[in-house]
mmCIF file of C-alpha atoms in Angstrom:
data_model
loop_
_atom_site.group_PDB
_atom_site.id
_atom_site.type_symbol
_atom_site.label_atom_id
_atom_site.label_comp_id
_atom_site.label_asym_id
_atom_site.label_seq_id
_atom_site.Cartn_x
_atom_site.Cartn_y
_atom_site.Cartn_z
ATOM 1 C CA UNK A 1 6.236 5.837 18.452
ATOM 2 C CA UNK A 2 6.756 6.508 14.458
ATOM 3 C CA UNK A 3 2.887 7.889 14.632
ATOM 4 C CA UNK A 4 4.416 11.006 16.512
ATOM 5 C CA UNK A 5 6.811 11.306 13.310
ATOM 6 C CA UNK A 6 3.959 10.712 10.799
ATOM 7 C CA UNK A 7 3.866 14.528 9.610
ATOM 8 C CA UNK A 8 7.662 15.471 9.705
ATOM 9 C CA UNK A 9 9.053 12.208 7.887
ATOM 10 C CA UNK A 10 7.585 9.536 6.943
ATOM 11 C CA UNK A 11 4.525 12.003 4.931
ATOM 12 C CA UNK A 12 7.800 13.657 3.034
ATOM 13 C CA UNK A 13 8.896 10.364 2.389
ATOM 14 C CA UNK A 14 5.650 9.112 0.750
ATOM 15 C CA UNK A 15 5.147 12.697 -0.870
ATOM 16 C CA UNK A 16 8.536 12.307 -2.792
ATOM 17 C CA UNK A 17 8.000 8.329 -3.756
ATOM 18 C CA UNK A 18 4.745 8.790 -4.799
ATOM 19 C CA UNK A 19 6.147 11.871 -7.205
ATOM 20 C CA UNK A 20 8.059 9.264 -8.864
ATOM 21 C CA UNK A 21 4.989 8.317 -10.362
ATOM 22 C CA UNK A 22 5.988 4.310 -10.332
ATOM 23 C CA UNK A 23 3.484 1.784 -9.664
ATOM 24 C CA UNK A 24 3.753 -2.595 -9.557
ATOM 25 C CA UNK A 25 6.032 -3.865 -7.226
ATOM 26 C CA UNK A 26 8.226 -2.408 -4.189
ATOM 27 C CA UNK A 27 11.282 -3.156 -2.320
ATOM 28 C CA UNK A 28 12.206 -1.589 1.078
ATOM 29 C CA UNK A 29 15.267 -2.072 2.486
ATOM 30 C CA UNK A 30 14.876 -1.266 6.583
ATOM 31 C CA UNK A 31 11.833 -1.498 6.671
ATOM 32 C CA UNK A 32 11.588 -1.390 10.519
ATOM 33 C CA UNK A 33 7.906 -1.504 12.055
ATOM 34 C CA UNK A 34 6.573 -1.585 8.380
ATOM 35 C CA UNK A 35 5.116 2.263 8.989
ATOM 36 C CA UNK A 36 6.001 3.742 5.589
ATOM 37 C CA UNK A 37 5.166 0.328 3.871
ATOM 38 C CA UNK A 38 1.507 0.799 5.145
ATOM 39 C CA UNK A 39 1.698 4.244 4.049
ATOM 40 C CA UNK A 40 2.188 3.227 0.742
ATOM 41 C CA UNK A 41 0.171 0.609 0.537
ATOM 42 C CA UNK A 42 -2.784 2.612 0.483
ATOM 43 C CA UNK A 43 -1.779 3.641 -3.036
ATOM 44 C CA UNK A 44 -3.630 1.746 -5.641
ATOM 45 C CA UNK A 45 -1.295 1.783 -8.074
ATOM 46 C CA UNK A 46 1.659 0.212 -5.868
ATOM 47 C CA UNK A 47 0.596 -3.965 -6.136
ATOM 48 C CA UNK A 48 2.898 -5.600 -3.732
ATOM 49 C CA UNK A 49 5.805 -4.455 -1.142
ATOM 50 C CA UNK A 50 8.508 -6.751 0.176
ATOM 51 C CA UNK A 51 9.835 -4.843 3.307
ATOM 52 C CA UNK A 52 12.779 -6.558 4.762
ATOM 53 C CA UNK A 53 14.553 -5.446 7.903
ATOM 54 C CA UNK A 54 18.036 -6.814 10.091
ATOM 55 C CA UNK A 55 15.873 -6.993 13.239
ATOM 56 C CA UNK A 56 13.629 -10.229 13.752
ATOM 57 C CA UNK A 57 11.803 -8.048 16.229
ATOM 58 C CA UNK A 58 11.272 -4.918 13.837
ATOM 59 C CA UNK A 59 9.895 -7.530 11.845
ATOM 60 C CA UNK A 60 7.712 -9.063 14.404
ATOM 61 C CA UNK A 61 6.333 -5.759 14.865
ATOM 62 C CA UNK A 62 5.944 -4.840 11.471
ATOM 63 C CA UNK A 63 3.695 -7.880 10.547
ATOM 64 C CA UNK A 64 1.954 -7.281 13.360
ATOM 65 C CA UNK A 65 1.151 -3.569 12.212
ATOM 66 C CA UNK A 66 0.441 -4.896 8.691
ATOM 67 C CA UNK A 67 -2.066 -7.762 9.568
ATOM 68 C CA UNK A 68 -3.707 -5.382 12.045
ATOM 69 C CA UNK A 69 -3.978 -2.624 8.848
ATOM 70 C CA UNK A 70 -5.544 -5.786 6.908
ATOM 71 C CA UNK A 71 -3.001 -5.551 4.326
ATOM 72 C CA UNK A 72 -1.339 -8.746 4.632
ATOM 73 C CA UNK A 73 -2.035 -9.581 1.056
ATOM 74 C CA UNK A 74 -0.262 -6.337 -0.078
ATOM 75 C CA UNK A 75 2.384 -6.722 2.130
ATOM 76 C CA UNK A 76 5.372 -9.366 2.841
ATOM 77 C CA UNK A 77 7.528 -8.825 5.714
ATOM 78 C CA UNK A 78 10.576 -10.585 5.769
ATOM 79 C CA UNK A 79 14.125 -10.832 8.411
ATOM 80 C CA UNK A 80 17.044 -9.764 6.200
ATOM 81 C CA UNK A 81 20.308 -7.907 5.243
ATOM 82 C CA UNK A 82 21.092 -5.754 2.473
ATOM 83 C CA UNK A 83 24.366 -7.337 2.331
ATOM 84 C CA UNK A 84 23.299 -10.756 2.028
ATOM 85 C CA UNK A 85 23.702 -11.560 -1.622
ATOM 86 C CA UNK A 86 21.345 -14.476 -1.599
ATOM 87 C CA UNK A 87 18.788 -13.107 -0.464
ATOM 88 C CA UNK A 88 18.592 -9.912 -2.775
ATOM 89 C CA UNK A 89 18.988 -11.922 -5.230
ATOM 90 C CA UNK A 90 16.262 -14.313 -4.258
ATOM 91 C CA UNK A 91 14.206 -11.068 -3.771
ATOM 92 C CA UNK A 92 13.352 -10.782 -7.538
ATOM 93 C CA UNK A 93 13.671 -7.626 -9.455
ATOM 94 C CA UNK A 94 11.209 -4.201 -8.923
ATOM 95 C CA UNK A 95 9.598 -1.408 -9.750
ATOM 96 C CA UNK A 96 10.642 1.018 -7.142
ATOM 97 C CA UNK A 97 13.784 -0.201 -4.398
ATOM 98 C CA UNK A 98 13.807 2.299 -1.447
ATOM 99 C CA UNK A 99 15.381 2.700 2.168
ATOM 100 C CA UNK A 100 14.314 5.534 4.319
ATOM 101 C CA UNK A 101 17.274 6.338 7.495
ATOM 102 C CA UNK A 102 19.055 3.482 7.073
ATOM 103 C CA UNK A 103 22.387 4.356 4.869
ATOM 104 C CA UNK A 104 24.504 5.423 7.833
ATOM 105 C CA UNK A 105 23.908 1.547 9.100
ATOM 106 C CA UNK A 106 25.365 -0.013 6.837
ATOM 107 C CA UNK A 107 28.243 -1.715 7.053
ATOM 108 C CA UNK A 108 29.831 -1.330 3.260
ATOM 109 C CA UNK A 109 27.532 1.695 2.399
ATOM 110 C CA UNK A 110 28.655 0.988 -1.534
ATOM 111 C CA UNK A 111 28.233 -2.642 -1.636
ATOM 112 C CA UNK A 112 24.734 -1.616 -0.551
ATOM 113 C CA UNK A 113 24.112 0.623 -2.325
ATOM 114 C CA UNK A 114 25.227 -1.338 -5.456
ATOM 115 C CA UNK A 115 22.603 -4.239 -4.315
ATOM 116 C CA UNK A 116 19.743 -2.226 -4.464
ATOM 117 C CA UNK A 117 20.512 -1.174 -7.694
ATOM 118 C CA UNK A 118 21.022 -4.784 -9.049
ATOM 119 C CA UNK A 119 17.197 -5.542 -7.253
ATOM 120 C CA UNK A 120 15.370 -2.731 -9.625
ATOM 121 C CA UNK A 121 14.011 -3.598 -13.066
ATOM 122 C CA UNK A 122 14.443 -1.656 -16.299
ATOM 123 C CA UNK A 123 12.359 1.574 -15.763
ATOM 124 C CA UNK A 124 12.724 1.787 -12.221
ATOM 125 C CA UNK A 125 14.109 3.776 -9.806
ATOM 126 C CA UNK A 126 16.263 3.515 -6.704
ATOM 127 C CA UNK A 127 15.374 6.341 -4.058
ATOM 128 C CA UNK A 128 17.163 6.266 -0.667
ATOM 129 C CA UNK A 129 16.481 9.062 2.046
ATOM 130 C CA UNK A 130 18.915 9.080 4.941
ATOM 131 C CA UNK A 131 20.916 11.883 7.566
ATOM 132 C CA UNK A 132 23.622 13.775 5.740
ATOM 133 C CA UNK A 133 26.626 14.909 7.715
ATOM 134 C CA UNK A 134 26.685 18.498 8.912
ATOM 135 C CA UNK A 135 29.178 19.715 11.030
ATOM 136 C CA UNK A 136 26.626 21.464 13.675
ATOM 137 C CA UNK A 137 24.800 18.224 14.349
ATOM 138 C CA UNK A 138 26.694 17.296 17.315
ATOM 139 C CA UNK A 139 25.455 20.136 19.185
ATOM 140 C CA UNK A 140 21.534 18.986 18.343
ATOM 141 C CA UNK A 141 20.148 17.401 21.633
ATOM 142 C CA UNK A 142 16.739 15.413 21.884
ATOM 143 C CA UNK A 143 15.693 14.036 25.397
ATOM 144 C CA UNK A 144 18.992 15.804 26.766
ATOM 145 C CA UNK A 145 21.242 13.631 24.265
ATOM 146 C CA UNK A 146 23.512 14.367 21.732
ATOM 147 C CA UNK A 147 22.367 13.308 18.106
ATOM 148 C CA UNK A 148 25.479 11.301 16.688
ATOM 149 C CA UNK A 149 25.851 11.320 12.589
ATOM 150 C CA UNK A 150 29.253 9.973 12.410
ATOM 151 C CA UNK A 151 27.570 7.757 10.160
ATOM 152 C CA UNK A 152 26.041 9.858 7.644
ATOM 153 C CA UNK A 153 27.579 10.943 4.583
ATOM 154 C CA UNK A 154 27.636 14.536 2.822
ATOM 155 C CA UNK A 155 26.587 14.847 -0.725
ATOM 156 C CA UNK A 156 29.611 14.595 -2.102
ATOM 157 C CA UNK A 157 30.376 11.243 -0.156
ATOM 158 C CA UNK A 158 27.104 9.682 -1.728
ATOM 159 C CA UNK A 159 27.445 11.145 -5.478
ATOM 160 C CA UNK A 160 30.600 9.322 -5.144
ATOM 161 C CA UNK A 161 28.992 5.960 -3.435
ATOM 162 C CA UNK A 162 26.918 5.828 -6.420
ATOM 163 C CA UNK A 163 29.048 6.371 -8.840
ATOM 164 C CA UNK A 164 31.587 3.923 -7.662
ATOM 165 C CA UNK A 165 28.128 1.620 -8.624
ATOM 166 C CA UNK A 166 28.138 2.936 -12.288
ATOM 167 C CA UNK A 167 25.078 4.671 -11.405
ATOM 168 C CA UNK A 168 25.120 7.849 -12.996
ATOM 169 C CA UNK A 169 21.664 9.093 -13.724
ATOM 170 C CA UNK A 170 20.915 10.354 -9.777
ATOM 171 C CA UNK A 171 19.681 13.721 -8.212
ATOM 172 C CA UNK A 172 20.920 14.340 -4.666
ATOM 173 C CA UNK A 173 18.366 17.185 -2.857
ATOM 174 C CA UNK A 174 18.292 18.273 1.027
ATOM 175 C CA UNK A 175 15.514 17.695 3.142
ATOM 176 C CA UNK A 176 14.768 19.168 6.951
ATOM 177 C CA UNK A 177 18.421 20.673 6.878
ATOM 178 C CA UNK A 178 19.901 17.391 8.221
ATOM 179 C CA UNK A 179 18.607 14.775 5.520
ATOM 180 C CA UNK A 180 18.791 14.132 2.509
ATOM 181 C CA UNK A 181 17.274 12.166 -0.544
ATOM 182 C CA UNK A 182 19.096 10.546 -3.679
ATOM 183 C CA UNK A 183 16.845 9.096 -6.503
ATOM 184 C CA UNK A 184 18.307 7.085 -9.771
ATOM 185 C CA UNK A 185 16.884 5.832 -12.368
ATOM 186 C CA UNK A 186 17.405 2.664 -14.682
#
């Protein structure tokens, strides 16, 4: 199913990471079916990514995808929440933390936030990509169903999610009229 949204998302998503000219080790945070991990992957310069994801299925899937794209060596898929202290911690620190449509799942969107931060090393950057709120979204229908956002945040919500952090070096753009991207840098 993601192949079908290969051109309109997850190609802007690996356009605007791969612009942030970082390279060693990666962290994603929702990883899902491991699409966008593959993706990157392929990038020479990027030596390892730890994708992580809530779902023990996602995850199923995703190392299934990965083995099958022969970059199991590359590639670590592991079951896991952002909120889960522990574990982040246990994670290790990296070059590049991401998370593509996953904000509006989280339960305590700052505490989140605030844990990727803590996983990037000196140097790095933190780049999250998710929906942001607009008011005409609830009148967007796919497959004869409304598109719910209630979730999502608007710029203003997530300049002030990272600040609450103490991260102030972030850019906030648009993308596709109902997303939007925030990179920061250590």
């Amino acid at each position: 199913r993601q192949r079908r949204y290969e051109r309109l998302l997850y190609s802007q998503f690996r356009r605007e990471i791969r612009a942030l000219n970082l390279g060693g080790e990666y962290l994603e945070m929702g990883a899902g079916s491991g699409f966008l991990a593959a993706m990157l992957a392929e990038d020479t310069s990027v030596r390892s990514i730890t994708a992580v994801d809530i779902s023990a299925d996602d995850v199923a899937v995703a190392n299934e995808y990965v083995r099958q794209a022969g970059l199991e060596k590359r590639i670590r898929c592991l079951v896991g929440d952002v909120q889960d202290e522990d574990l982040m911690r246990g994670l290790g620190r990296f070059d590049l933390v991401y998370s593509t449509l996953s904000l509006h799942h989280w339960r305590d969107p700052a505490g989140a936030v605030g844990s990727l931060w803590s996983g990037g090393k000196e140097g790095g950057a933190l780049y999250i990509c998710d929906f942001r709120r607009v008011w005409w979204a609830r009148f967007l229908r796919f497959k004869g169903k409304g598109v719910h956002f209630e979730g999502s945040f608007t710029p203003a919500m997530v300049g002030a999610i990272f600040r609450e952090q103490g991260i102030a070096n972030f850019r906030i753009r648009t993308r596709f009229f109902i997303l939007q991207s925030v990179t920061a840098w250590k």
